[in-house]
XYZ file of C-alpha atoms in Angstrom:
470
model
C 166.096 37.534 77.152
C 165.308 36.007 73.874
C 163.468 37.163 70.816
C 162.260 35.484 67.669
C 162.363 37.420 64.425
C 160.017 36.841 61.530
C 161.318 35.992 58.093
C 160.149 39.104 56.272
C 160.690 41.753 58.956
C 164.322 42.553 58.280
C 163.745 42.786 54.529
C 160.840 45.180 55.092
C 162.903 47.337 57.408
C 165.847 47.494 55.062
C 163.681 48.291 52.046
C 162.417 51.330 53.949
C 165.903 52.481 54.862
C 167.824 54.982 52.783
C 171.315 56.373 53.230
C 169.819 59.614 54.540
C 167.567 58.143 57.193
C 169.627 55.129 58.237
C 170.234 56.556 61.686
C 166.471 56.713 62.211
C 166.151 52.990 61.675
C 166.658 50.141 64.054
C 165.682 46.564 63.602
C 162.127 45.459 64.178
C 162.543 42.791 66.792
C 160.570 39.664 66.581
C 157.301 37.978 66.941
C 155.807 39.271 63.741
C 154.518 36.526 61.520
C 150.827 36.042 60.777
C 148.496 38.003 63.036
C 146.890 35.069 64.760
C 148.232 35.675 68.245
C 146.163 35.636 71.413
C 146.674 36.373 75.075
C 148.589 33.130 75.602
C 151.013 33.617 72.730
C 151.626 37.202 73.846
C 152.220 36.000 77.398
C 154.677 33.365 76.167
C 156.594 35.913 74.071
C 156.892 38.387 76.951
C 157.993 35.765 79.461
C 160.545 34.409 76.992
C 161.917 37.904 76.423
C 162.101 38.866 80.097
C 163.512 35.837 81.883
C 167.207 35.478 81.167
C 170.691 35.830 82.613
C 169.645 38.785 84.792
C 168.019 36.303 87.158
C 171.457 35.012 88.202
C 172.348 38.236 90.050
C 169.039 38.759 91.861
C 170.003 36.796 94.972
C 173.068 39.007 95.375
C 170.946 42.118 94.864
C 168.542 40.944 97.562
C 171.452 40.321 99.929
C 172.540 43.956 99.571
C 169.067 45.359 100.147
C 167.746 43.009 102.820
C 164.445 41.224 103.338
C 162.263 44.351 103.383
C 163.828 46.669 100.799
C 164.622 43.957 98.241
C 161.067 42.686 97.624
C 159.737 46.256 97.682
C 162.359 47.312 95.125
C 161.501 44.396 92.852
C 157.835 45.281 93.090
C 158.660 48.912 92.300
C 160.557 47.935 89.136
C 157.751 45.563 88.200
C 155.262 48.412 88.620
C 157.347 50.723 86.436
C 157.601 48.011 83.780
C 153.840 47.409 83.871
C 153.137 51.158 83.733
C 155.355 51.381 80.663
C 153.407 48.532 79.081
C 150.093 50.271 79.729
C 151.391 53.431 78.053
C 152.788 51.551 75.065
C 149.474 49.745 74.544
C 147.993 53.147 73.699
C 150.731 53.776 71.124
C 150.128 50.794 68.836
C 147.671 52.795 66.733
C 147.957 56.491 65.957
C 146.909 59.239 65.898
C 143.847 57.685 67.550
C 144.769 54.956 70.093
C 141.640 52.967 69.216
C 141.088 53.479 65.500
C 144.432 54.583 64.070
C 144.562 54.389 61.129
C 148.373 54.152 61.349
C 149.820 50.972 62.873
C 153.090 51.196 64.815
C 154.517 47.695 64.598
C 157.714 48.440 66.517
C 158.928 50.637 69.338
C 160.896 52.831 66.961
C 157.942 53.133 64.582
C 155.870 54.496 67.451
C 158.553 56.979 68.518
C 159.005 58.187 64.931
C 155.283 58.505 64.201
C 154.238 60.101 67.487
C 157.316 62.100 68.576
C 159.076 62.753 65.265
C 162.327 61.885 63.506
C 164.653 63.587 65.979
C 163.298 61.511 68.857
C 163.477 58.408 66.658
C 167.133 59.139 65.896
C 167.945 59.352 69.606
C 165.859 56.258 70.302
C 167.692 54.354 67.560
C 171.040 55.107 69.186
C 169.744 53.983 72.584
C 168.444 50.701 71.184
C 171.765 50.079 69.444
C 173.518 50.649 72.774
C 171.137 48.076 74.220
C 172.283 45.505 71.638
C 175.969 46.209 72.314
C 175.641 46.076 76.106
C 173.888 42.715 75.876
C 176.735 41.369 73.754
C 179.216 42.396 76.436
C 177.129 41.040 79.330
C 176.542 37.753 77.507
C 180.276 37.360 76.850
C 181.090 37.827 80.536
C 178.278 35.603 81.778
C 179.057 32.778 79.352
C 182.759 32.796 80.127
C 182.311 32.617 83.899
C 179.799 29.792 83.415
C 182.331 27.880 81.304
C 184.946 28.445 83.984
C 182.450 27.346 86.633
C 182.061 23.976 84.918
C 185.810 23.418 85.154
C 185.870 24.551 88.799
C 182.892 22.365 89.685
C 184.650 19.271 88.397
C 187.840 20.315 90.189
C 186.028 20.688 93.521
C 184.304 17.353 92.997
C 187.581 15.543 92.297
C 189.914 17.354 94.713
C 187.599 18.444 97.529
C 185.736 21.616 98.360
C 188.786 23.242 99.941
C 190.962 22.902 96.851
C 192.180 26.122 95.215
C 190.663 25.414 91.772
C 191.535 28.882 90.484
C 191.255 29.481 86.763
C 191.373 32.617 84.673
C 188.351 33.797 82.710
C 190.092 35.419 79.729
C 190.683 32.075 78.032
C 186.957 31.313 78.089
C 186.066 34.779 76.822
C 188.305 34.221 73.820
C 186.666 30.841 73.190
C 183.219 32.450 73.372
C 184.384 35.231 71.062
C 185.659 32.731 68.473
C 182.336 30.880 68.603
C 180.440 34.140 68.087
C 182.715 35.237 65.254
C 181.883 31.998 63.445
C 178.153 32.003 64.208
C 177.958 35.679 63.239
C 178.700 34.753 59.631
C 175.113 33.508 59.345
C 173.837 35.909 56.663
C 170.621 37.153 58.299
C 167.877 36.499 60.780
C 165.859 34.134 58.654
C 168.497 31.529 59.454
C 168.595 32.092 63.224
C 165.018 31.554 64.395
C 166.021 28.219 65.900
C 168.455 30.065 68.182
C 165.550 31.826 69.891
C 163.820 28.536 70.659
C 166.966 27.053 72.200
C 167.641 30.258 74.150
C 164.144 30.251 75.659
C 164.351 26.620 76.783
C 167.808 27.078 78.264
C 166.907 30.236 80.214
C 163.976 28.536 81.933
C 166.068 25.452 82.663
C 168.954 27.151 84.463
C 166.632 29.567 86.294
C 164.558 26.692 87.660
C 167.689 24.724 88.616
C 169.066 27.733 90.494
C 165.813 28.154 92.403
C 165.616 24.441 93.208
C 169.197 24.383 94.489
C 168.441 27.391 96.687
C 165.363 25.686 98.130
C 167.344 22.499 98.781
C 170.022 24.514 100.580
C 167.436 26.239 102.785
C 165.990 22.841 103.738
C 169.496 21.524 104.443
C 170.342 24.540 106.625
C 167.094 24.274 108.530
C 166.820 28.062 108.669
C 166.177 31.119 106.512
C 169.289 33.272 106.439
C 169.515 36.986 105.758
C 168.576 40.153 107.615
C 166.372 43.216 107.324
C 169.265 45.537 106.467
C 171.161 43.244 104.135
C 174.911 42.634 104.114
C 176.714 44.962 106.564
C 179.551 47.091 105.186
C 182.584 48.728 106.741
C 181.292 52.260 106.071
C 177.883 53.827 105.334
C 179.247 55.218 102.068
C 180.131 51.748 100.824
C 176.608 50.598 101.630
C 175.178 53.467 99.594
C 177.179 52.421 96.532
C 176.458 48.687 96.708
C 172.746 49.469 96.995
C 173.043 51.531 93.808
C 174.702 48.594 92.087
C 171.960 46.248 93.300
C 169.346 48.582 91.795
C 171.162 48.418 88.459
C 171.198 44.620 88.574
C 167.446 44.519 89.242
C 166.817 47.040 86.446
C 168.633 44.722 84.028
C 166.236 41.865 84.789
C 162.855 43.483 84.146
C 162.269 45.540 80.989
C 160.672 44.255 77.798
C 159.582 47.625 76.392
C 161.741 47.483 73.255
C 159.914 44.419 71.914
C 156.478 45.241 73.321
C 154.830 46.632 70.198
C 156.287 43.868 68.041
C 154.462 41.400 70.256
C 151.255 43.415 70.084
C 151.584 43.448 66.296
C 151.212 39.653 66.208
C 147.749 39.712 67.826
C 144.515 39.229 65.942
C 142.194 42.211 65.971
C 139.203 40.497 67.593
C 139.155 41.170 70.505
C 141.048 44.480 70.066
C 144.830 44.133 70.367
C 145.028 46.536 73.291
C 142.554 44.465 75.340
C 144.509 41.254 74.747
C 147.862 42.923 75.358
C 146.718 44.465 78.622
C 145.746 41.048 79.976
C 148.986 39.469 78.761
C 151.098 42.267 80.249
C 149.537 42.037 83.689
C 149.906 38.261 83.716
C 153.513 38.429 82.452
C 154.653 40.993 85.007
C 152.990 39.048 87.839
C 154.548 35.742 86.738
C 158.034 37.170 86.148
C 157.942 39.076 89.451
C 156.941 35.937 91.327
C 159.653 33.980 89.527
C 162.288 36.611 90.344
C 161.250 36.797 93.985
C 161.544 33.014 94.207
C 164.954 32.893 92.521
C 166.394 35.840 94.405
C 164.664 35.059 97.686
C 165.626 31.386 97.793
C 169.246 32.232 96.976
C 169.387 34.858 99.713
C 167.600 32.606 102.195
C 170.142 29.871 101.473
C 173.329 31.937 101.844
C 172.439 35.142 103.693
C 175.376 37.541 103.864
C 177.514 35.082 101.883
C 175.259 35.129 98.813
C 177.453 34.960 95.685
C 177.242 37.517 92.909
C 176.190 34.838 90.433
C 174.043 32.097 91.920
C 175.429 29.350 89.659
C 179.102 30.340 89.492
C 179.853 31.737 92.959
C 180.069 28.233 94.454
C 177.628 28.429 97.214
C 176.596 25.096 95.675
C 179.065 22.227 95.207
C 176.813 19.222 94.787
C 175.316 17.646 92.832
C 178.181 18.820 90.640
C 176.680 17.345 87.472
C 173.515 19.400 87.929
C 175.537 22.577 88.442
C 177.540 21.730 85.321
C 174.332 21.173 83.381
C 172.844 24.481 84.565
C 175.972 26.384 83.542
C 176.015 24.598 80.190
C 172.420 25.815 79.722
C 173.597 29.358 80.473
C 176.270 29.101 77.784
C 173.888 27.663 75.198
C 171.293 30.310 75.993
C 173.758 33.156 75.603
C 175.363 31.831 72.432
C 171.906 32.142 70.897
C 170.994 35.302 72.793
C 174.132 37.077 71.575
C 173.069 36.450 67.991
C 169.427 37.350 68.600
C 170.472 40.837 69.687
C 173.523 41.285 67.425
C 172.160 40.187 64.056
C 169.782 43.185 63.761
C 172.699 45.540 64.400
C 174.756 43.674 61.801
C 171.993 43.937 59.217
C 171.273 47.644 59.610
C 174.963 48.624 59.638
C 175.850 46.493 56.635
C 172.899 47.894 54.719
C 174.177 51.391 55.360
C 177.713 50.484 54.207
C 176.542 48.802 51.006
C 174.386 51.823 50.151
C 177.404 54.067 50.682
C 179.461 51.957 48.259
C 176.973 50.570 45.716
C 179.613 49.840 43.063
C 181.994 47.893 45.289
C 181.503 44.286 44.193
C 183.543 42.826 47.043
C 181.057 44.226 49.557
C 178.022 42.814 47.771
C 179.090 39.395 46.539
C 178.966 36.173 48.527
C 181.678 33.573 48.141
C 180.963 29.864 48.492
C 184.072 27.824 49.427
C 184.331 24.651 47.343
C 184.943 22.303 50.316
C 181.817 23.617 52.086
C 179.127 24.307 49.474
C 176.500 25.353 52.046
C 178.691 28.110 53.498
C 178.315 31.655 52.151
C 181.064 34.130 52.998
C 181.074 37.854 52.378
C 184.018 40.207 52.875
C 181.918 42.891 54.556
C 180.279 40.373 56.886
C 183.591 38.764 57.672
C 185.350 42.025 58.523
C 182.590 43.995 60.256
C 181.061 41.190 62.304
C 184.432 39.830 63.374
C 185.500 43.339 64.434
C 182.268 43.786 66.394
C 182.734 40.472 68.202
C 186.359 41.392 68.916
C 185.168 44.683 70.446
C 182.613 43.086 72.767
C 185.097 40.379 73.723
C 187.860 42.917 74.355
C 185.583 45.048 76.526
C 184.555 41.966 78.495
C 188.202 41.015 79.019
C 188.939 44.535 80.223
C 185.975 44.553 82.643
C 185.207 40.919 83.551
C 183.074 41.828 86.573
C 179.644 40.262 86.386
C 177.614 42.214 88.956
C 179.171 45.573 88.170
C 178.725 45.241 84.399
C 175.157 43.966 84.796
C 174.435 46.989 87.010
C 175.754 49.413 84.398
C 173.902 47.561 81.636
C 170.650 47.664 83.582
C 170.848 51.375 84.337
C 172.310 52.748 81.099
C 169.115 52.825 79.038
C 166.336 51.849 81.458
C 164.984 55.374 81.920
C 164.675 56.526 78.307
C 163.300 53.204 77.000
C 161.030 52.207 79.882
C 159.993 55.600 81.269
C 160.672 58.678 79.147
C 159.588 57.688 75.630
C 156.468 55.764 76.733
C 155.327 58.697 78.886
C 155.955 61.265 76.143
C 154.103 59.170 73.557
C 151.198 58.591 75.937
C 150.839 62.329 76.577
C 150.706 63.007 72.838
C 148.359 60.123 72.078
C 145.882 61.174 74.748
C 146.237 64.894 73.965
C 147.099 65.666 77.585
C 148.052 69.309 78.034
C 151.284 70.321 79.800
C 149.546 71.989 82.760
C 146.982 69.325 83.509
C 147.048 67.291 86.701
C 147.848 64.033 84.876
C 150.704 65.652 82.963
C 152.241 67.066 86.136
C 152.000 63.688 87.894
C 153.653 61.931 84.966
C 156.438 64.532 84.832
C 157.101 63.979 88.530
C 157.090 60.230 87.898
C 159.682 60.700 85.122
C 161.846 62.902 87.318
C 161.808 60.539 90.314
C 162.630 57.480 88.213
C 165.418 59.457 86.509
C 166.986 60.215 89.888
C 166.801 56.547 90.920
C 168.328 55.323 87.667
C 171.076 57.966 87.742
C 171.903 56.821 91.265
C 172.034 53.201 90.085
C 174.133 54.125 87.049
C 176.680 56.202 88.979
C 176.941 53.537 91.687
C 177.425 50.777 89.126
C 180.079 52.790 87.274
C 181.875 53.398 90.561
C 181.711 49.691 91.361
C 183.084 48.850 87.909
C 185.989 51.275 88.235
C 186.728 50.142 91.783
C 186.752 46.496 90.702
C 189.081 47.334 87.822
C 191.538 49.271 89.977
C 191.526 46.902 92.944
């Protein structure tokens, strides 16, 4: 998941933010430069945002669900994501979806304009949680990929049956130190290059994982797996691992938070909603096909022994250099991805603090160390951002369980961001009454998806606690 933020967006957002409405604000994510975009640029932005580290757990998720339920579940999440996109397309302009005149250039703008400030306040909190959860997931994923590089070289040198056991905490601390340093970059205008690197890296390791899975299937001479998925000792255990698998799949799909930012880059002829509809359908089809290939090839290669993380679970040993390269791509992607999703949170929080203490010079002034004239340090940045990185790193050290944390992260805000707010805005935009047939159907849709996501969330939390206590 990567996003690219325009040079002027953060300044615009902050200029509109006062100390009284700060909690209604959240950063305007990416893709908002000159409005010259077309269906292909929109498609590229969506694909770049969607395909990321979530792909690494899809093979495991498929192994828990089996050959019938897994593809159907992925298609169901793809359908929900596409439905959300179709609703959000109608929310770009308001009060009239076709003529405006108001333009909602971000998800939060749309929620505030259409549903009001209270809904925007809640939405802002949810989006902030999204940023924090990604920081934690990226810390865990990067650290186990760094450890996997060391293990891969150990297996290559000492044989596949060697112990090669290494702790992950050391690598989490290394990743945290790197992020604490990179986080001192003042603002997003200096981090656009991170998005480019992150996008390239995510495609690289995803394709390598799929290729290794295909090679393993050819080597085995058979397609492994079963209709019911991995058997468990008790039916109850199966119920909970299925819930966790649903959370992992939910983590891989959504792009709702950045959807309107992408639409805001499109030229107005043809109308933005026409272009965005085409791009959304193409993006969901491509990403779904890509996910089915990645998850399906991994499951077909390993069957019931499918690892939780396709690149670090050591179903693959050779070619070790390719596995090392893929894991290095994961680390590079997530170093950039961490900043892409943390810098907006840094900016909005620091703006609030400086407005609270306008006369405190130490919070406002930058210091340039003499030995490094290009470096700009700020006491507020140094303290707050380092504390934030320490928090995400500490949480990751406390719960270093990839599949369980990804499951919780996928389920924690999927329903409000992907289902609830888009549906509510669509009902208002289209002036659909509460007792109409369409309204009732959409309410049922919201309720059913809520039950599924609650099931995934509870199951993922249980898996996280069980992993911690075991």
